[in-house]
Amino acid sequence: MDIKQLINFITIVEEGNITKAAQKLHLSQPPLSNQLKSLEQELGVKLVERGSRKITLTDVGNLLYKRGKDMISMFESTLNEVEDFKSGIEGVLKIGAVSTCNQFVPDKLVSPYTRQYPKVRFELYEGNTYEVVDMIEKGIVDIGVVRTPFNRENLCCMSLRTEPMVAVINNSQKFDFGDREKISLKDLNNKPIIIYRRYEKLIMQVLNMNDIKASIYCLNDDGRTTVAWAQAGLAIGIVPKSVINTFNREIKVYEIEEDDLKTDIAVIWLENKYLSKSARHLLDMINEMDF
């Protein structure tokens, strides 16, 4: 059995019949059918039950399919690693990042990395945490920079920094908290708030646990929108602290003193999946840095 036979067998299984598999592999049906028979004869087992429209895997066929997928993945990873060694640390590093880390990624990750590996170029894909996780799972990006919480199943995760949530208001007296740098949850009681939908569950859960009766004035899909509406004096915005770094100082910012109201910036990548040499070196660099 060679790698080509294994790829063809896996394609037959995933397409459900030999005709569709032959079309996908750009082969004619008789040679592909004969190849499957030859594979069964070589192994001395029956791999599939042939139906009129669809094949069904036998137990041993299912075993070969699962192990074969792992073998193909390892084979492709090995080829990619060989290419990496041939080319050195260069090429394109694809990063998925949430919009609320739009300053963190270039300042804290890309700038120090570029000083070590100037030949690497970047492709940045932006979205919310769930979209970045989906990009990771689909192989669109090598690594992702996201914010907690999220489903960590099948993902490797390295936390970079924990940030508090902050309350954002404009410079008017409408929602002023004075000259303090920090406020408590009680200061939000009976106040209208603006929140990014991503954190709705976390924020409302913490408020309810502490019997705070804040009302949602606006629910939106971007932390920057939250700050913009707060800047307009419409209500009190609640966002992770670093979101306000790109805004001017026509706003007042107060850190919220509540341990449960925090979020981590984290870098993620797919478990048991090949990572390019440039991505692995970025992770090595991150592991040695203090954020």
Short mmCIF file of C-alpha atoms in Angstrom, two decimals:
data_model
loop_
_atom_site.label_atom_id
_atom_site.label_comp_id
_atom_site.label_asym_id
_atom_site.label_seq_id
_atom_site.Cartn_x
_atom_site.Cartn_y
_atom_site.Cartn_z
CA MET A 1 0.00 0.00 0.00
CA ASP A 2 1.38 3.41 -0.96
CA ILE A 3 0.28 6.95 -0.04
CA LYS A 4 -1.59 7.40 -3.34
CA GLN A 5 -3.71 4.30 -2.69
CA LEU A 6 -4.48 5.56 0.79
CA ILE A 7 -5.53 8.99 -0.48
CA ASN A 8 -7.80 7.38 -3.08
CA PHE A 9 -9.36 5.07 -0.48
CA ILE A 10 -10.08 8.00 1.85
CA THR A 11 -11.62 9.94 -1.04
CA ILE A 12 -13.92 7.01 -1.87
CA VAL A 13 -15.06 6.85 1.75
CA GLU A 14 -15.69 10.60 2.02
CA GLU A 15 -17.50 10.86 -1.32
CA GLY A 16 -19.66 7.86 -0.49
CA ASN A 17 -19.24 6.02 -3.80
CA ILE A 18 -16.62 5.31 -6.42
CA THR A 19 -18.23 7.40 -9.16
CA LYS A 20 -18.07 10.66 -7.18
CA ALA A 21 -14.59 9.82 -5.89
CA ALA A 22 -13.36 9.22 -9.44
CA GLN A 23 -14.72 12.62 -10.51
CA LYS A 24 -12.99 14.36 -7.61
CA LEU A 25 -9.71 12.57 -8.28
CA HIS A 26 -10.00 13.19 -12.05
CA LEU A 27 -9.83 9.47 -12.74
CA SER A 28 -12.09 7.10 -14.64
CA GLN A 29 -14.24 4.80 -12.52
CA PRO A 30 -12.95 1.33 -13.57
CA PRO A 31 -9.28 1.90 -12.61
CA LEU A 32 -10.32 3.37 -9.23
CA SER A 33 -12.63 0.42 -8.56
CA ASN A 34 -9.84 -2.01 -9.51
CA GLN A 35 -7.43 -0.14 -7.24
CA LEU A 36 -9.81 -0.60 -4.30
CA LYS A 37 -10.05 -4.32 -5.04
CA SER A 38 -6.27 -4.60 -5.28
CA LEU A 39 -5.91 -2.84 -1.91
CA GLU A 40 -8.32 -5.30 -0.31
CA GLN A 41 -6.42 -8.23 -1.83
CA GLU A 42 -3.09 -6.83 -0.68
CA LEU A 43 -4.33 -6.40 2.89
CA GLY A 44 -6.34 -9.63 2.86
CA VAL A 45 -9.47 -7.96 4.24
CA LYS A 46 -12.75 -6.54 2.99
CA LEU A 47 -12.75 -2.77 3.43
CA VAL A 48 -16.18 -1.82 2.11
CA GLU A 49 -19.60 -3.26 1.43
CA ARG A 50 -20.66 -2.16 -2.04
CA GLY A 51 -24.26 -1.00 -2.37
CA SER A 52 -26.13 0.12 -5.46
CA ARG A 53 -25.66 3.78 -4.65
CA LYS A 54 -23.34 3.98 -1.68
CA ILE A 55 -20.53 2.05 -0.09
CA THR A 56 -20.49 1.11 3.60
CA LEU A 57 -17.30 0.70 5.59
CA THR A 58 -16.56 -2.56 7.32
CA ASP A 59 -15.05 -2.42 10.80
CA VAL A 60 -11.54 -2.87 9.43
CA GLY A 61 -12.29 -0.38 6.67
CA ASN A 62 -13.30 2.17 9.30
CA LEU A 63 -10.04 1.48 11.15
CA LEU A 64 -7.99 2.04 8.00
CA TYR A 65 -9.93 5.22 7.22
CA LYS A 66 -9.26 6.76 10.66
CA ARG A 67 -5.60 5.72 10.76
CA GLY A 68 -5.17 6.73 7.14
CA LYS A 69 -6.40 10.26 7.86
CA ASP A 70 -3.73 10.57 10.55
CA MET A 71 -1.08 9.19 8.20
CA ILE A 72 -2.01 11.62 5.41
CA SER A 73 -1.93 14.52 7.86
CA MET A 74 1.51 13.46 9.05
CA PHE A 75 2.70 13.04 5.47
CA GLU A 76 1.52 16.54 4.51
CA SER A 77 3.04 18.04 7.66
CA THR A 78 6.37 16.39 6.86
CA LEU A 79 6.36 17.84 3.34
CA ASN A 80 5.56 21.29 4.78
CA GLU A 81 8.40 20.99 7.28
CA VAL A 82 10.82 20.04 4.50
CA GLU A 83 9.75 23.16 2.59
CA ASP A 84 10.29 25.22 5.74
CA PHE A 85 13.83 23.96 6.12
CA LYS A 86 14.53 24.69 2.46
CA SER A 87 13.24 28.24 2.62
CA GLY A 88 14.31 29.31 6.12
CA ILE A 89 12.30 31.74 8.23
CA GLU A 90 10.42 33.68 5.59
CA GLY A 91 7.16 33.54 3.70
CA VAL A 92 3.75 34.60 4.99
CA LEU A 93 2.50 34.23 8.56
CA LYS A 94 -1.30 34.30 8.72
CA ILE A 95 -2.80 35.68 11.93
CA GLY A 96 -6.43 35.94 12.92
CA ALA A 97 -7.18 38.67 15.47
CA VAL A 98 -10.14 40.19 17.23
CA SER A 99 -10.77 43.89 16.61
CA THR A 100 -10.28 44.75 20.27
CA CYS A 101 -6.63 43.66 19.94
CA ASN A 102 -5.93 45.81 16.87
CA GLN A 103 -3.23 47.74 18.76
CA PHE A 104 -1.88 44.85 20.80
CA VAL A 105 -0.99 42.66 17.80
CA PRO A 106 1.30 45.10 15.92
CA ASP A 107 2.80 46.64 19.06
CA LYS A 108 3.40 43.61 21.26
CA LEU A 109 3.70 40.71 18.80
CA VAL A 110 4.60 41.73 15.26
CA SER A 111 7.12 44.50 16.04
CA PRO A 112 9.48 42.39 18.21
CA TYR A 113 9.04 39.39 15.90
CA THR A 114 9.97 41.41 12.81
CA ARG A 115 13.20 42.53 14.42
CA GLN A 116 14.27 38.87 14.60
CA TYR A 117 12.75 37.65 11.34
CA PRO A 118 12.60 40.56 8.87
CA LYS A 119 11.86 38.37 5.83
CA VAL A 120 8.48 37.19 7.14
CA ARG A 121 5.41 38.97 5.76
CA PHE A 122 1.95 38.93 7.33
CA GLU A 123 -1.67 38.41 6.40
CA LEU A 124 -4.12 39.62 9.05
CA TYR A 125 -7.68 38.31 9.18
CA GLU A 126 -10.00 40.15 11.57
CA GLY A 127 -13.21 39.04 13.21
CA ASN A 128 -14.75 38.35 16.59
CA THR A 129 -13.42 35.54 18.79
CA TYR A 130 -15.81 32.95 17.37
CA GLU A 131 -14.90 33.89 13.80
CA VAL A 132 -11.16 33.68 14.58
CA VAL A 133 -11.63 30.24 16.18
CA ASP A 134 -13.46 29.16 13.00
CA MET A 135 -10.55 30.46 10.88
CA ILE A 136 -8.15 28.37 12.98
CA GLU A 137 -10.27 25.23 12.59
CA LYS A 138 -10.58 25.72 8.82
CA GLY A 139 -6.84 26.32 8.39
CA ILE A 140 -7.31 29.85 7.06
CA VAL A 141 -4.86 31.25 9.63
CA ASP A 142 -1.87 29.77 11.47
CA ILE A 143 -2.60 31.27 14.87
CA GLY A 144 -5.26 33.50 16.42
CA VAL A 145 -5.24 36.28 18.96
CA VAL A 146 -8.55 36.27 20.84
CA ARG A 147 -10.18 37.19 24.12
CA THR A 148 -11.64 34.85 26.68
CA PRO A 149 -14.08 33.26 27.21
CA PHE A 150 -14.31 30.81 24.29
CA ASN A 151 -14.62 27.07 23.67
CA ARG A 152 -11.10 25.64 23.93
CA GLU A 153 -11.91 22.18 22.55
CA ASN A 154 -9.20 20.99 20.10
CA LEU A 155 -7.27 24.22 20.65
CA CYS A 156 -3.96 24.98 22.30
CA CYS A 157 -4.07 28.23 24.24
CA MET A 158 -1.45 30.53 25.74
CA SER A 159 -2.74 33.39 27.89
CA LEU A 160 -0.83 36.62 27.31
CA ARG A 161 -2.40 39.21 29.56
CA THR A 162 -5.39 39.63 31.88
CA GLU A 163 -7.28 42.89 31.54
CA PRO A 164 -9.98 44.49 33.67
CA MET A 165 -13.18 45.88 32.24
CA VAL A 166 -13.52 49.66 32.31
CA ALA A 167 -16.45 52.05 32.36
CA VAL A 168 -16.28 54.73 29.64
CA ILE A 169 -18.17 58.03 29.69
CA ASN A 170 -17.82 61.37 27.92
CA ASN A 171 -16.65 64.55 29.62
CA SER A 172 -20.14 65.77 30.51
CA GLN A 173 -21.56 65.62 34.02
CA LYS A 174 -24.36 63.21 33.03
CA PHE A 175 -22.65 60.03 34.27
CA ASP A 176 -19.64 61.51 36.06
CA PHE A 177 -17.87 59.44 38.75
CA GLY A 178 -15.58 62.27 39.84
CA ASP A 179 -11.79 62.15 40.02
CA ARG A 180 -11.51 58.48 40.95
CA GLU A 181 -9.53 56.06 38.80
CA LYS A 182 -11.65 53.07 39.79
CA ILE A 183 -15.30 52.43 40.50
CA SER A 184 -17.22 49.55 42.05
CA LEU A 185 -20.14 47.66 40.56
CA LYS A 186 -22.45 49.61 42.88
CA ASP A 187 -21.65 52.74 40.91
CA LEU A 188 -23.39 51.15 37.92
CA ASN A 189 -26.63 50.48 39.79
CA ASN A 190 -29.70 51.83 37.94
CA LYS A 191 -27.48 53.23 35.17
CA PRO A 192 -27.88 52.65 31.40
CA ILE A 193 -24.97 50.73 29.90
CA ILE A 194 -23.63 50.04 26.42
CA ILE A 195 -22.01 46.64 25.88
CA TYR A 196 -20.46 44.57 23.16
CA ARG A 197 -22.67 41.50 22.56
CA ARG A 198 -19.60 39.29 22.95
CA TYR A 199 -19.51 40.12 26.69
CA GLU A 200 -23.25 40.35 27.37
CA LYS A 201 -23.45 37.04 29.23
CA LEU A 202 -20.35 37.70 31.34
CA ILE A 203 -21.27 41.29 32.26
CA MET A 204 -24.93 40.65 33.03
CA GLN A 205 -24.10 37.52 35.01
CA VAL A 206 -21.66 39.45 37.23
CA LEU A 207 -24.10 42.34 37.67
CA ASN A 208 -26.97 40.01 38.58
CA MET A 209 -24.82 38.07 41.04
CA ASN A 210 -24.12 41.35 42.82
CA ASP A 211 -27.74 42.59 42.65
CA ILE A 212 -26.83 45.47 40.34
CA LYS A 213 -29.80 46.61 38.26
CA ALA A 214 -28.08 48.26 35.32
CA SER A 215 -30.12 48.35 32.09
CA ILE A 216 -28.77 47.74 28.61
CA TYR A 217 -29.14 50.93 26.55
CA CYS A 218 -27.37 49.51 23.49
CA LEU A 219 -26.13 46.04 22.58
CA ASN A 220 -23.68 45.99 19.65
CA ASP A 221 -21.08 43.89 17.82
CA ASP A 222 -17.84 45.84 18.34
CA GLY A 223 -16.04 47.24 21.37
CA ARG A 224 -15.16 50.34 19.37
CA THR A 225 -18.85 50.99 18.80
CA THR A 226 -19.41 50.78 22.55
CA VAL A 227 -16.78 53.46 23.14
CA ALA A 228 -18.13 55.68 20.34
CA TRP A 229 -21.66 55.62 21.78
CA ALA A 230 -20.34 56.30 25.27
CA GLN A 231 -18.27 59.17 23.87
CA ALA A 232 -21.49 60.64 22.48
CA GLY A 233 -22.85 60.79 26.06
CA LEU A 234 -25.66 58.30 25.47
CA ALA A 235 -24.85 55.87 28.29
CA ILE A 236 -21.94 54.18 30.09
CA GLY A 237 -19.80 51.91 27.91
CA ILE A 238 -18.20 48.78 29.36
CA VAL A 239 -15.21 47.34 27.47
CA PRO A 240 -11.83 45.64 28.07
CA LYS A 241 -9.28 48.25 29.09
CA SER A 242 -7.04 48.14 26.00
CA VAL A 243 -9.96 48.92 23.67
CA ILE A 244 -9.78 52.60 24.64
CA ASN A 245 -6.09 52.92 23.65
CA THR A 246 -6.94 54.09 20.13
CA PHE A 247 -9.44 56.74 21.22
CA ASN A 248 -8.79 60.37 22.04
CA ARG A 249 -9.21 61.75 25.52
CA GLU A 250 -12.67 63.23 25.05
CA ILE A 251 -13.69 60.41 27.34
CA LYS A 252 -13.21 59.44 30.95
CA VAL A 253 -12.21 55.89 31.82
CA TYR A 254 -12.73 54.15 35.14
CA GLU A 255 -11.43 50.68 35.96
CA ILE A 256 -14.18 48.48 37.42
CA GLU A 257 -13.06 46.82 40.65
CA GLU A 258 -14.42 43.32 40.21
CA ASP A 259 -12.28 40.18 39.89
CA ASP A 260 -14.96 38.31 37.94
CA LEU A 261 -15.19 41.07 35.35
CA LYS A 262 -11.91 40.47 33.55
CA THR A 263 -10.86 39.05 30.19
CA ASP A 264 -7.65 37.41 28.96
CA ILE A 265 -5.91 38.13 25.68
CA ALA A 266 -4.77 34.73 24.43
CA VAL A 267 -3.02 33.23 21.43
CA ILE A 268 -4.52 30.02 20.09
CA TRP A 269 -3.65 27.37 17.53
CA LEU A 270 -5.08 24.03 16.48
CA GLU A 271 -4.02 21.02 18.51
CA ASN A 272 -2.20 18.20 16.64
CA LYS A 273 -1.98 20.27 13.46
CA TYR A 274 1.16 21.26 11.60
CA LEU A 275 2.39 24.78 12.31
CA SER A 276 4.71 26.57 9.93
CA LYS A 277 8.21 27.31 11.11
CA SER A 278 7.44 31.04 11.24
CA ALA A 279 4.38 30.41 13.44
CA ARG A 280 6.32 28.14 15.79
CA HIS A 281 9.03 30.77 16.18
CA LEU A 282 6.40 33.38 17.01
CA LEU A 283 4.98 31.11 19.72
CA ASP A 284 8.49 30.51 21.08
CA MET A 285 9.06 34.27 21.24
CA ILE A 286 5.70 34.84 22.97
CA ASN A 287 6.49 32.16 25.53
CA GLU A 288 9.61 34.10 26.58
CA MET A 289 7.93 37.51 26.76
CA ASP A 290 6.30 39.24 29.71
CA PHE A 291 3.11 41.00 28.73
#
